[in-house]
GROMACS .gro file of N, CA, C and O in nm:
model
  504
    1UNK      N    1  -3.196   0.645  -4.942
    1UNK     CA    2  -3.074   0.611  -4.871
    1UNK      C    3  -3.090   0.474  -4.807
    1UNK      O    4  -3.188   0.437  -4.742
    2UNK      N    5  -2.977   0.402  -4.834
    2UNK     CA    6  -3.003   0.255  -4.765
    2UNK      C    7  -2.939   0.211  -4.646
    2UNK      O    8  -2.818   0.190  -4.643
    3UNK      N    9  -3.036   0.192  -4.520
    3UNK     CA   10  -2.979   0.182  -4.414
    3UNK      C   11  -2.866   0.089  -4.395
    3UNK      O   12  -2.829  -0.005  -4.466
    4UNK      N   13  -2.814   0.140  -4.269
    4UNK     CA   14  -2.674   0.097  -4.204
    4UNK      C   15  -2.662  -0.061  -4.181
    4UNK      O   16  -2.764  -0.111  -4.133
    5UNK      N   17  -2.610  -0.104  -4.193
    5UNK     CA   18  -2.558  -0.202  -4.188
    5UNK      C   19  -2.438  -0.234  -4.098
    5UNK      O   20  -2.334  -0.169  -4.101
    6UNK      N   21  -2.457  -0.325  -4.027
    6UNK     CA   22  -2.358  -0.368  -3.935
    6UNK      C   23  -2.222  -0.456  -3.969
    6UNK      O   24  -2.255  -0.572  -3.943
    7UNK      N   25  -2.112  -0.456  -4.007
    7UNK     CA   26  -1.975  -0.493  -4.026
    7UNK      C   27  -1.889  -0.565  -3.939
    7UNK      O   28  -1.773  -0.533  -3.916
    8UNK      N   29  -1.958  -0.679  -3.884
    8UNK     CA   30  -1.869  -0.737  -3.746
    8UNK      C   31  -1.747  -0.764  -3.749
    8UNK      O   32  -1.688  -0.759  -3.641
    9UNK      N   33  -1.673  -0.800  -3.868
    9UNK     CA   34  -1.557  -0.775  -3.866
    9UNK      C   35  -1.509  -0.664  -3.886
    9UNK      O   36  -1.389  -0.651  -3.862
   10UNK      N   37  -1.582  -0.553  -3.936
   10UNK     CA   38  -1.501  -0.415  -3.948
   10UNK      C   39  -1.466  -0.411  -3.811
   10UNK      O   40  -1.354  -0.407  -3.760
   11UNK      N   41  -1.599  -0.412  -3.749
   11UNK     CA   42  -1.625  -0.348  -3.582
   11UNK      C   43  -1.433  -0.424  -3.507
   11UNK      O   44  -1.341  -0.355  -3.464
   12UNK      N   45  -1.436  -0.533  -3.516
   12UNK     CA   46  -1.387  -0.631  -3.416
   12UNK      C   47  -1.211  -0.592  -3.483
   12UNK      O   48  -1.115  -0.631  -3.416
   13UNK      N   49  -1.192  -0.534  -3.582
   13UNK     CA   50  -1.080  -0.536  -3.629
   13UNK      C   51  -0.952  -0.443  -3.581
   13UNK      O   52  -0.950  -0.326  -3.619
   14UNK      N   53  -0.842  -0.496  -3.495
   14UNK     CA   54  -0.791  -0.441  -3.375
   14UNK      C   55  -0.735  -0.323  -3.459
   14UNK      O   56  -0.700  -0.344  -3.576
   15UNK      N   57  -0.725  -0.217  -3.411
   15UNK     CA   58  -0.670  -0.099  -3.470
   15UNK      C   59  -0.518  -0.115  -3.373
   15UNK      O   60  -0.477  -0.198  -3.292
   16UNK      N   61  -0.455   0.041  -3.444
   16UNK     CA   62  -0.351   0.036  -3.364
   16UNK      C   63  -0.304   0.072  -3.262
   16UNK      O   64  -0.379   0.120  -3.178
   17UNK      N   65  -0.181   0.061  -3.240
   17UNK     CA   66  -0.143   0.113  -3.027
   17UNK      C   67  -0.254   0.226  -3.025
   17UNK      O   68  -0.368   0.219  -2.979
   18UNK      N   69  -0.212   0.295  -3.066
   18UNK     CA   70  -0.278   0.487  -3.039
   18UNK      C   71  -0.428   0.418  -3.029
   18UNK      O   72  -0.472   0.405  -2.915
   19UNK      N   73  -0.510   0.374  -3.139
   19UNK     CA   74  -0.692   0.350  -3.134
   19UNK      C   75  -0.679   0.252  -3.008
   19UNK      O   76  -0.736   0.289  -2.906
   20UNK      N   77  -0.602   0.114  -3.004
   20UNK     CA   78  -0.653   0.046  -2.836
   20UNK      C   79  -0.652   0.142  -2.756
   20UNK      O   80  -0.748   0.190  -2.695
   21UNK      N   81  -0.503   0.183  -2.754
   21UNK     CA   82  -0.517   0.263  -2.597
   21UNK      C   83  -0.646   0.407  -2.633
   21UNK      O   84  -0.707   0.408  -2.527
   22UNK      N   85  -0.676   0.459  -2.675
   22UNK     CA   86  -0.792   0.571  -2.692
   22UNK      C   87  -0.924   0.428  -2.670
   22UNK      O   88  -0.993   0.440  -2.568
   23UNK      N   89  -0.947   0.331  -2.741
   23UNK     CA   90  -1.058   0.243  -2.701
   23UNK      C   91  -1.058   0.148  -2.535
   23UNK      O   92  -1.145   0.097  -2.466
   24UNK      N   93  -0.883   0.167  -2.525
   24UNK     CA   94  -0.936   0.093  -2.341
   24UNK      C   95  -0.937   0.214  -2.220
   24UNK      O   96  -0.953   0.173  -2.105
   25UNK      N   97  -0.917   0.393  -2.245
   25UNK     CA   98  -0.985   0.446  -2.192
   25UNK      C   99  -1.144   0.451  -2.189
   25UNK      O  100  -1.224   0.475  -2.099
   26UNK      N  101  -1.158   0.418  -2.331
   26UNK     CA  102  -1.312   0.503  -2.342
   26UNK      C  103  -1.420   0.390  -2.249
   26UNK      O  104  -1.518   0.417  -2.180
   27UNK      N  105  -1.346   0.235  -2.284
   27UNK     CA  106  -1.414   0.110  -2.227
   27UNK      C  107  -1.405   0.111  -2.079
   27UNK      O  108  -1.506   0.078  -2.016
   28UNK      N  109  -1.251   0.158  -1.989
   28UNK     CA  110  -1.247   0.182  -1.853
   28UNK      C  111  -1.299   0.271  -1.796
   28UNK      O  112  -1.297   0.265  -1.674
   29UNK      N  113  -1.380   0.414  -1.874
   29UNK     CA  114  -1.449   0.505  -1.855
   29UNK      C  115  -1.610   0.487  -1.838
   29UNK      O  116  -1.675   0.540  -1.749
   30UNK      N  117  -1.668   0.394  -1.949
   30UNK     CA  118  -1.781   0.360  -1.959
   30UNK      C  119  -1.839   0.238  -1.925
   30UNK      O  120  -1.957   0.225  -1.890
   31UNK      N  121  -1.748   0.138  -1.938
   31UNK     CA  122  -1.801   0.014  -1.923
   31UNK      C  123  -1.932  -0.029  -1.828
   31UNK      O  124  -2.035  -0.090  -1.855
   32UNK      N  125  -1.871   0.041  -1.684
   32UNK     CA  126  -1.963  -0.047  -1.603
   32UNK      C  127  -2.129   0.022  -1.578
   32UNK      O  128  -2.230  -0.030  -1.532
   33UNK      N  129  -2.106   0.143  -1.625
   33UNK     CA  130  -2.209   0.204  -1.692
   33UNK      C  131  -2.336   0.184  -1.757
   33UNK      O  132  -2.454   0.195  -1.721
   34UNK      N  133  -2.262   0.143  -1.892
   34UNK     CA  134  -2.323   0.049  -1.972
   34UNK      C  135  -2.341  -0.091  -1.930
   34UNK      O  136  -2.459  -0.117  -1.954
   35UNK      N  137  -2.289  -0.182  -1.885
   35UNK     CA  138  -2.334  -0.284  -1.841
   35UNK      C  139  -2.450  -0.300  -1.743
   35UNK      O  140  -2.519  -0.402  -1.740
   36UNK      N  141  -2.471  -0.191  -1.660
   36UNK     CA  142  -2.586  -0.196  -1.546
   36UNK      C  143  -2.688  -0.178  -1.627
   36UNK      O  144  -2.798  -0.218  -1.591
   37UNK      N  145  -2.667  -0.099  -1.778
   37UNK     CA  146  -2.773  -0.073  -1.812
   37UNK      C  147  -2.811  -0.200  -1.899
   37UNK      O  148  -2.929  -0.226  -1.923
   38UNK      N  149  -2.732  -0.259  -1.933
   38UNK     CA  150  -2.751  -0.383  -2.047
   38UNK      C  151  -2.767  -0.513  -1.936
   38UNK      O  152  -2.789  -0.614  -2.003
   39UNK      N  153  -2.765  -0.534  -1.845
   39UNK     CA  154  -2.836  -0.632  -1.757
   39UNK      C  155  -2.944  -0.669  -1.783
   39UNK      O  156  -2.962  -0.786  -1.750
   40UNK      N  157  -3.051  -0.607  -1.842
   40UNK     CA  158  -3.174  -0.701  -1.839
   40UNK      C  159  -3.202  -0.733  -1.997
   40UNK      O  160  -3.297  -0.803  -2.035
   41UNK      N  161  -3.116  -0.679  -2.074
   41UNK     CA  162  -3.091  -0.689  -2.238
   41UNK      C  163  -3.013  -0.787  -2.314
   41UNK      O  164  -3.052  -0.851  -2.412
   42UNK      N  165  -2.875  -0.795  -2.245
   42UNK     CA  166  -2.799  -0.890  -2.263
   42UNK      C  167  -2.771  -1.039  -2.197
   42UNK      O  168  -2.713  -1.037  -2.088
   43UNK      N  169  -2.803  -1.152  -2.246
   43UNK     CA  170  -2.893  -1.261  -2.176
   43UNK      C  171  -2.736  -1.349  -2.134
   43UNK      O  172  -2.735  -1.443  -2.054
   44UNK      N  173  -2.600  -1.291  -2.210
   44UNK     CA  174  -2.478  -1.327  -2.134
   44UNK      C  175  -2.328  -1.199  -2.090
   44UNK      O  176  -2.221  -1.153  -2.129
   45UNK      N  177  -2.443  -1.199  -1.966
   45UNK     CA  178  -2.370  -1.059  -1.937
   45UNK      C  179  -2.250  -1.123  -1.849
   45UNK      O  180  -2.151  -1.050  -1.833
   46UNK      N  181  -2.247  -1.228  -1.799
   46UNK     CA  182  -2.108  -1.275  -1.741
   46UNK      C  183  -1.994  -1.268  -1.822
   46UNK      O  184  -1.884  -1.217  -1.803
   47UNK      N  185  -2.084  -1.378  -1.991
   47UNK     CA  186  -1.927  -1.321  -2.054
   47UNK      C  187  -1.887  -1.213  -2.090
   47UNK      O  188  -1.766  -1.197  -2.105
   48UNK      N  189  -1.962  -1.126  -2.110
   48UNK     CA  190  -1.907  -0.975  -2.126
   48UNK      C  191  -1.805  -0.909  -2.048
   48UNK      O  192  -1.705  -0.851  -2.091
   49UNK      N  193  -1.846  -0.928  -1.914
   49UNK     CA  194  -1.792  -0.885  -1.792
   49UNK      C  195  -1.666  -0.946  -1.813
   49UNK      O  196  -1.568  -0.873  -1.823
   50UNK      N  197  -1.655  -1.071  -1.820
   50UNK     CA  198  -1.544  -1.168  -1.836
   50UNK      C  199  -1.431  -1.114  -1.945
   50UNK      O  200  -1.309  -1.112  -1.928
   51UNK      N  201  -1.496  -1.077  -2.043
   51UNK     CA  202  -1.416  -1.038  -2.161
   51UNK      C  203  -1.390  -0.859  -2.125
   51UNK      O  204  -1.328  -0.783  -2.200
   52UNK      N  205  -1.432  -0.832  -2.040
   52UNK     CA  206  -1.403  -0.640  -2.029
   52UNK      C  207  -1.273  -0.714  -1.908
   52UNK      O  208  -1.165  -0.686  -1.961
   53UNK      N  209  -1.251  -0.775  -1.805
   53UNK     CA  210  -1.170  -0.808  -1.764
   53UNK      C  211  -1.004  -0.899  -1.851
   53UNK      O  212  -0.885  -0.872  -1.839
   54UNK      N  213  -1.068  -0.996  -1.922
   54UNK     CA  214  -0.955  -1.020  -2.011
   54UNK      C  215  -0.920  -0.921  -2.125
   54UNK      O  216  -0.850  -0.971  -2.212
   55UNK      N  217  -0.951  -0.808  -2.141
   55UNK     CA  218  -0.957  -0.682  -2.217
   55UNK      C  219  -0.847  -0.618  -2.148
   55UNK      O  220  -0.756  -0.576  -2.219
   56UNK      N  221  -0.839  -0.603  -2.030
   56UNK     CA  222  -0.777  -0.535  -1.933
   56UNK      C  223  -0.646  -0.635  -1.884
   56UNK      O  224  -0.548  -0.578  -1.836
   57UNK      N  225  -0.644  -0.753  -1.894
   57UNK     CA  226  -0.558  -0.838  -1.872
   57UNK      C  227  -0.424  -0.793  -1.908
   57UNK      O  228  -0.429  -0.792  -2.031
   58UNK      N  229  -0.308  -0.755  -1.875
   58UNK     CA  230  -0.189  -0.724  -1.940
   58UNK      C  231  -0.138  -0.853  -2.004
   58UNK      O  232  -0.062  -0.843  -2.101
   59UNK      N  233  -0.178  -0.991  -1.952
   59UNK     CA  234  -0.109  -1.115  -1.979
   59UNK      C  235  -0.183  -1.158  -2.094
   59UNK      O  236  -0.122  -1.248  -2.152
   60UNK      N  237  -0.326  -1.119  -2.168
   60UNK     CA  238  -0.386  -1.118  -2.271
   60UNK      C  239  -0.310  -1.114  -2.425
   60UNK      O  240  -0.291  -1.004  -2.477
   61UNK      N  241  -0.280  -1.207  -2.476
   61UNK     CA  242  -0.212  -1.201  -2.598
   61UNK      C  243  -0.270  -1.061  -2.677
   61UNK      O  244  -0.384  -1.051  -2.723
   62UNK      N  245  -0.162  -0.953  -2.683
   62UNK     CA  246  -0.212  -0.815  -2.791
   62UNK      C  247  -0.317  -0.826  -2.895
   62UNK      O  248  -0.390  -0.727  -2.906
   63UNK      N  249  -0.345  -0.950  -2.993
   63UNK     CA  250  -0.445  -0.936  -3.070
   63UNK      C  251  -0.537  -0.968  -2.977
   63UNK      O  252  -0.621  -0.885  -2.942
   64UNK      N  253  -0.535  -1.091  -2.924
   64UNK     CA  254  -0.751  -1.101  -2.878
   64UNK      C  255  -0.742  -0.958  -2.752
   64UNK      O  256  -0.853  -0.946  -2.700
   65UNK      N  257  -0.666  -0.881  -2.710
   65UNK     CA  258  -0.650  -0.780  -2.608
   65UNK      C  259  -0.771  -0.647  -2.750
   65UNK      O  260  -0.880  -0.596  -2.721
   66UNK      N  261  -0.703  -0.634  -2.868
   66UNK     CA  262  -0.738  -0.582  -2.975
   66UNK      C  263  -0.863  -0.595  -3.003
   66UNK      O  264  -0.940  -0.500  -3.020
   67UNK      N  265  -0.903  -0.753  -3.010
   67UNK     CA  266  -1.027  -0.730  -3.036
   67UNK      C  267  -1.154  -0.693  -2.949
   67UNK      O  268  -1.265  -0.644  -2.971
   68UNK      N  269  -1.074  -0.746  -2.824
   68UNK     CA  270  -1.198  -0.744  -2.706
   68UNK      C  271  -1.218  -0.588  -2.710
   68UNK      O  272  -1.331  -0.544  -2.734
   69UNK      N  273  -1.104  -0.495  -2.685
   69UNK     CA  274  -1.090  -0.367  -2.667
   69UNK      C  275  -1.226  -0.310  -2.821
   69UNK      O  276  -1.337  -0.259  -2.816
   70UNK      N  277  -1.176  -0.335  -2.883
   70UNK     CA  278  -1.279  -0.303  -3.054
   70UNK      C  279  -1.439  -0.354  -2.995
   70UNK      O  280  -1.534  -0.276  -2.990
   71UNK      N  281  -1.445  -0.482  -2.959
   71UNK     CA  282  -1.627  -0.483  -2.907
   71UNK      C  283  -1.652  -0.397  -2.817
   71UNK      O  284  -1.744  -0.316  -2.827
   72UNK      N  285  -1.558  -0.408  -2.699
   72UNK     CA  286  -1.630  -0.354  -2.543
   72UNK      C  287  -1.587  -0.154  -2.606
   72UNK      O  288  -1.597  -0.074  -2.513
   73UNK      N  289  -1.559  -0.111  -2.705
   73UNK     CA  290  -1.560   0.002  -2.714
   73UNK      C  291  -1.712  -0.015  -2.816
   73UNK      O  292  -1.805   0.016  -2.742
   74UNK      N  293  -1.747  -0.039  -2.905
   74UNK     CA  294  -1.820  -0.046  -2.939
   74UNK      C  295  -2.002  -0.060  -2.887
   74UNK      O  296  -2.117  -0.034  -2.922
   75UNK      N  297  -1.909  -0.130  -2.765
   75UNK     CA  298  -2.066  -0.170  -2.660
   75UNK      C  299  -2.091  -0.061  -2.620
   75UNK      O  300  -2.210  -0.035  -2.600
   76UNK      N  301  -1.985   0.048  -2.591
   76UNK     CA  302  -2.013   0.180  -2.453
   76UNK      C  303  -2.073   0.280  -2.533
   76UNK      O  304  -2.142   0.370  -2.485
   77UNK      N  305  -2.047   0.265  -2.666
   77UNK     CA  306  -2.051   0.356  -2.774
   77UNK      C  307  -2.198   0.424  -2.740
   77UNK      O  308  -2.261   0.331  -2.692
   78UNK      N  309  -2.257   0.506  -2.741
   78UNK     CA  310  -2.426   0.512  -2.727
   78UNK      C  311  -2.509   0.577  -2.822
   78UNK      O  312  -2.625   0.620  -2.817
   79UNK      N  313  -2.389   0.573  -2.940
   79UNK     CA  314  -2.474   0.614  -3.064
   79UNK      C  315  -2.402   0.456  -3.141
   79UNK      O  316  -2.284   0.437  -3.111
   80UNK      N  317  -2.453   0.372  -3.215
   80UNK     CA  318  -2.401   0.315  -3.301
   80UNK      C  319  -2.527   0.275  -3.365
   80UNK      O  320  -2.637   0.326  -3.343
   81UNK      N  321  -2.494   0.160  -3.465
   81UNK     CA  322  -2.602   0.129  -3.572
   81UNK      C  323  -2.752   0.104  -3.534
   81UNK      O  324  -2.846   0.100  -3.613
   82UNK      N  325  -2.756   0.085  -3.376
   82UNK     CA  326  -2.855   0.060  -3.361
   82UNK      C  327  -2.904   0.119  -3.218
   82UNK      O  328  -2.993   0.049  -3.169
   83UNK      N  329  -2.860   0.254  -3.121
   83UNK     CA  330  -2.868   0.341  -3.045
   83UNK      C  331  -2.951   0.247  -2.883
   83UNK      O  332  -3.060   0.190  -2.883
   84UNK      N  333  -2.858   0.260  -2.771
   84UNK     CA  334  -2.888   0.182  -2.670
   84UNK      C  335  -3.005   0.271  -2.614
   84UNK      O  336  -3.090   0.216  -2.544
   85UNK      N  337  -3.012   0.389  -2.639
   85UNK     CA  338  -3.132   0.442  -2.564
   85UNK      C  339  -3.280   0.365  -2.650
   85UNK      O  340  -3.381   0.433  -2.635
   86UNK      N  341  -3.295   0.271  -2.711
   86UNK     CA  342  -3.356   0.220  -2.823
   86UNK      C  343  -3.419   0.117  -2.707
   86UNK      O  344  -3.488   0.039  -2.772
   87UNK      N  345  -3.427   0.083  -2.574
   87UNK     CA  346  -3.486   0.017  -2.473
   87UNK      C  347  -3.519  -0.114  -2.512
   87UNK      O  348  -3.634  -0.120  -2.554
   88UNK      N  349  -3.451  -0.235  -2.513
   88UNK     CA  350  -3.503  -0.356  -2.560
   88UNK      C  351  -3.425  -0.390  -2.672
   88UNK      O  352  -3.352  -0.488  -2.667
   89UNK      N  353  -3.433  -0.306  -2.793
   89UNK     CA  354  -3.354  -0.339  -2.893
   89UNK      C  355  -3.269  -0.285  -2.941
   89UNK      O  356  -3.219  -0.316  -3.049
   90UNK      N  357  -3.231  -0.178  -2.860
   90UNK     CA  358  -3.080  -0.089  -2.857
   90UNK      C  359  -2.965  -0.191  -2.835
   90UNK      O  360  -2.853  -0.161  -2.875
   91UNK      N  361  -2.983  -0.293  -2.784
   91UNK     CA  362  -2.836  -0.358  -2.777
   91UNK      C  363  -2.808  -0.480  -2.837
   91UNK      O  364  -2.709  -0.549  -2.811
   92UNK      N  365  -2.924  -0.513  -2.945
   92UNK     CA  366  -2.926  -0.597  -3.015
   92UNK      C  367  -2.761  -0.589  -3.125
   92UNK      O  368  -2.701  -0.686  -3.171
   93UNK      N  369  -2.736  -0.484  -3.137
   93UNK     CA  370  -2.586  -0.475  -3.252
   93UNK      C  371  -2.512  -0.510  -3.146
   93UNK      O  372  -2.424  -0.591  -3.176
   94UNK      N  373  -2.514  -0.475  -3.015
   94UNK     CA  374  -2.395  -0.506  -2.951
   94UNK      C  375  -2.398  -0.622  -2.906
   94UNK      O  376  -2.288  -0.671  -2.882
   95UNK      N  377  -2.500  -0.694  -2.882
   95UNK     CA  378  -2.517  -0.838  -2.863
   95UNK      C  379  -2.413  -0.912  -2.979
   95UNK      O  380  -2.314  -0.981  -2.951
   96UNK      N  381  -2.454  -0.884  -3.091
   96UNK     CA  382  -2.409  -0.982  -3.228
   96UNK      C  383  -2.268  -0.911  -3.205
   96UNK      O  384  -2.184  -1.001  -3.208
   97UNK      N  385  -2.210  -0.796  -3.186
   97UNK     CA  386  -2.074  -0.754  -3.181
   97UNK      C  387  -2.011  -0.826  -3.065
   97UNK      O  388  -1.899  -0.868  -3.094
   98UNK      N  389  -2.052  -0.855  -2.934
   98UNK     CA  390  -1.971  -0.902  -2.838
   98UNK      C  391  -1.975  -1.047  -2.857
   98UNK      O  392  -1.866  -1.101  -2.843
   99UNK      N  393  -2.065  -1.117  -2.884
   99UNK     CA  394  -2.093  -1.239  -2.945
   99UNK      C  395  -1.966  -1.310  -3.040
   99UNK      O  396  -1.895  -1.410  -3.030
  100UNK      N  397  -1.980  -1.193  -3.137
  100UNK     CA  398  -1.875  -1.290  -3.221
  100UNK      C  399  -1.724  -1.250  -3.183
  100UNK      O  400  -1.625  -1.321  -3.203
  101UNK      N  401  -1.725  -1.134  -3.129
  101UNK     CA  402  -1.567  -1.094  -3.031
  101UNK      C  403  -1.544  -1.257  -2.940
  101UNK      O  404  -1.453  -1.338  -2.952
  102UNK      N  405  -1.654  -1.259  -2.858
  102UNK     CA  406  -1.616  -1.354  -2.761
  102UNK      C  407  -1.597  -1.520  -2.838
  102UNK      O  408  -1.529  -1.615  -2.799
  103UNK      N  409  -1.676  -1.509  -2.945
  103UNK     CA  410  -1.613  -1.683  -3.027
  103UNK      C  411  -1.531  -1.658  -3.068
  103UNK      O  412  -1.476  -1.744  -3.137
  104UNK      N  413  -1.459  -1.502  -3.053
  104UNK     CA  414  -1.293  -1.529  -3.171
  104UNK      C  415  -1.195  -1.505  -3.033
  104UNK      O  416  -1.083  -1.454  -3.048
  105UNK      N  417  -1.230  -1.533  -2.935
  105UNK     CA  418  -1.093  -1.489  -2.815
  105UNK      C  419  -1.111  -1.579  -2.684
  105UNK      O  420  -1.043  -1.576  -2.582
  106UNK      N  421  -1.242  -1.677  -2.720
  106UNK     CA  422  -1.277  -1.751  -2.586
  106UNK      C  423  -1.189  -1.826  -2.543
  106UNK      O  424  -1.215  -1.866  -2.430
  107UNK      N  425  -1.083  -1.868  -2.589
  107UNK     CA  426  -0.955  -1.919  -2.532
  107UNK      C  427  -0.870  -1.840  -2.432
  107UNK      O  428  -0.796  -1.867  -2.336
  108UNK      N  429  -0.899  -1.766  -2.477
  108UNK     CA  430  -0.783  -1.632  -2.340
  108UNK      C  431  -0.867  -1.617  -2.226
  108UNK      O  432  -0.816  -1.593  -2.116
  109UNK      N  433  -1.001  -1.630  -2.241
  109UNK     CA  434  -1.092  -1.535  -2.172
  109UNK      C  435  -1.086  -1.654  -2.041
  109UNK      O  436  -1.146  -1.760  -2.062
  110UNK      N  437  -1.019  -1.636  -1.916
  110UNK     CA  438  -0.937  -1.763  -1.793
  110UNK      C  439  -1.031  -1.741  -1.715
  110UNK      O  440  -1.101  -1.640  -1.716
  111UNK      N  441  -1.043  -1.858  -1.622
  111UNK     CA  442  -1.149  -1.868  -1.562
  111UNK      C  443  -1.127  -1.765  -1.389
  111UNK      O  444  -1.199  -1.775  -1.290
  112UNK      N  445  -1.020  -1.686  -1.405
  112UNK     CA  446  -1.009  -1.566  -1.319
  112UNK      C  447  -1.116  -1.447  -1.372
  112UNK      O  448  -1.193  -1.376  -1.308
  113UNK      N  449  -1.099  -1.452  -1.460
  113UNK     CA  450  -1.205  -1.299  -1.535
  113UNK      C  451  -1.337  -1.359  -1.510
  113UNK      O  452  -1.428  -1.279  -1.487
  114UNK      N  453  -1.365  -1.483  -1.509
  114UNK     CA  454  -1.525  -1.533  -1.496
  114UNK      C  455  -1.560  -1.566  -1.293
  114UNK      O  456  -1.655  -1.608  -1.228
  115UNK      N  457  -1.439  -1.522  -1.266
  115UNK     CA  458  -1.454  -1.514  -1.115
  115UNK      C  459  -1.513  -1.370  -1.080
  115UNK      O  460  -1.615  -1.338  -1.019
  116UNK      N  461  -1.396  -1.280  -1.148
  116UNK     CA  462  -1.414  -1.092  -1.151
  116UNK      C  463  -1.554  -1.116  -1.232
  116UNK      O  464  -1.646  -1.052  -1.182
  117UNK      N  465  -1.579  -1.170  -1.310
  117UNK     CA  466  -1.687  -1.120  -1.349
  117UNK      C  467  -1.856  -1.155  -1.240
  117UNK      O  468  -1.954  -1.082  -1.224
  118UNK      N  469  -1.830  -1.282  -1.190
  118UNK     CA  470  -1.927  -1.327  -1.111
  118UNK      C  471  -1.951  -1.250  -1.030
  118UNK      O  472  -2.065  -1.210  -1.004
  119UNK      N  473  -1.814  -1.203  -0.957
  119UNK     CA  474  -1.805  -1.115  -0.786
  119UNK      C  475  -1.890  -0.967  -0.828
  119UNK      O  476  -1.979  -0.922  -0.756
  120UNK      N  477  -1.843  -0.898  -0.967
  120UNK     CA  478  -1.939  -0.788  -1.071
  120UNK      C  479  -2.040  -0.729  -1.053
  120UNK      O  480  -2.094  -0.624  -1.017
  121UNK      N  481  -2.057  -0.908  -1.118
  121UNK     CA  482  -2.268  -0.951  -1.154
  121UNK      C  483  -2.315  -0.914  -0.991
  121UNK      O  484  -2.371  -0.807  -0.967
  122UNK      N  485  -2.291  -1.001  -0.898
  122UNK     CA  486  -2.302  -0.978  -0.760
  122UNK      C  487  -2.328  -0.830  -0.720
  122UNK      O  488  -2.441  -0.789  -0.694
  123UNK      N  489  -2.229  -0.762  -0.716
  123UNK     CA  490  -2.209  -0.638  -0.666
  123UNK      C  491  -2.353  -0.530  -0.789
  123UNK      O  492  -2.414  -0.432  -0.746
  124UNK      N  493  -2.365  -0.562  -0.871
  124UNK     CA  494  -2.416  -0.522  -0.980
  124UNK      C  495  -2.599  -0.504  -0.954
  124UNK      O  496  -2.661  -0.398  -0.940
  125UNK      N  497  -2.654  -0.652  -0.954
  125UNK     CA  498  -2.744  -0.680  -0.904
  125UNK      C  499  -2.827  -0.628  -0.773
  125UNK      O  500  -2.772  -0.604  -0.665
  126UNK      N  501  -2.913  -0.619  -0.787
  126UNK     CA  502  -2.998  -0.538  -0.660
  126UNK      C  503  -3.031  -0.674  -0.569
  126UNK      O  504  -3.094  -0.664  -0.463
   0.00000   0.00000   0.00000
């Protein structure tokens, strides 16, 4: 059997009303969760933060809203191609997944969400 393989555009590809809204519960449910835990894994956790806030943006143009929603569900996920309980290199898929989310939407992503995201990191941090 030949292992899994990762699909960044499958991943990133906005589904419809019904899958966002089921993916921006599952992301407003888990997110910050997962992010405390991906702090010492993910080496740009501002923009993440940044992009789970322009995710949430109502003023977010519907597609990059689509795609952000498709990574940051994918990030919370805790089984995917490459399993976050995996310590170190569990978040290596979600690295390359939020990565290329954030070069296809970094235009939306306003320098208010990188404020929410700073104040976050702050609150986040020990």
């Amino acid at each position: 059997m030949a292992p899994k393989t990762l699909d960044i555009d499958q991943v990133l590809r906005p589904g419809t009303e019904e899958e966002q809204a089921r993916q921006e519960h599952e992301v407003r449910a888990s997110f910050f969760d997962t992010a405390r835990r991906a702090l010492r894994y993910v080496p740009f956790m501002e923009d993440v933060i940044a992009a789970y806030y322009c995710a949430i943006d109502p003023r977010t143009p519907s597609a990059s809203r689509g795609v952000l929603l498709a990574a940051l569900a994918y990030f919370v996920l805790p089984f995917d191609i490459m399993p976050d309980f995996l310590f170190g290199i569990g978040f290596t898929d979600d690295i390359a997944v939020m990565w290329a989310a954030f070069r296809a939407v970094r235009q939306n992503i306003k320098p208010e969400h990188y404020v929410k995201a700073r104040e976050t990191l702050g609150e986040m941090r020990p």
